[in-house]
Amino acid sequence: MYARVQDVTLLLARIGVAVVFIAHGLQKWDNGLDATSAMFAKTGLPLPTVAALFAMTVELLGSVAFIAGFLLPLVGVGYAVVGIGALLSVHVDNGLTGQGGYELVLVLALAGLALGFNGGRISLDHLLFWRKREQKLAEPVLV
């Protein structure tokens, strides 16, 4: 019973984190790649077009995969990279809290990373990859 509650809680957490990243990705999508790249260039990010394309991909496609539980570690690392990039390029000068502070960006990056490596059994990753390994481990070893 506890394991099921834990898995549902992890799914809800993945959905919550992904929804916030989707919202940010949609803002970038609405602005367009050129405007997002220009904004990234103003913040001093190297390769702003590549960075904008990466951020948009992680925040939109990665978030859909995150909700489904597909390639969770990869998306979690992507979230961490996007979050730390935003923290260092935009939010660090504003301090931890307050207008434009980095508390939300930091929490989202770390929550995404943690859920990426501990996303629960209600996921495509578990269905496709981990369930088979668990079944093999549960089989008795004949000596």
PDB file of C-alpha atoms in Angstrom, residues 130-140:
ATOM      1  CA  TRP A 130      13.031  -1.587 -14.836  1.00  0.00           C
ATOM      2  CA  ARG A 131      10.187  -4.077 -14.497  1.00  0.00           C
ATOM      3  CA  LYS A 132      12.138  -6.722 -16.424  1.00  0.00           C
ATOM      4  CA  ARG A 133      15.167  -6.193 -14.195  1.00  0.00           C
ATOM      5  CA  GLU A 134      13.049  -6.477 -11.054  1.00  0.00           C
ATOM      6  CA  GLN A 135      11.531  -9.739 -12.309  1.00  0.00           C
ATOM      7  CA  LYS A 136      14.994 -11.180 -13.006  1.00  0.00           C
ATOM      8  CA  LEU A 137      16.168 -10.225  -9.530  1.00  0.00           C
ATOM      9  CA  ALA A 138      13.104 -11.868  -7.998  1.00  0.00           C
ATOM     10  CA  GLU A 139      13.706 -15.189  -9.761  1.00  0.00           C
ATOM     11  CA  PRO A 140      15.434 -17.816  -7.617  1.00  0.00           C
TER      12      PRO A 140
END
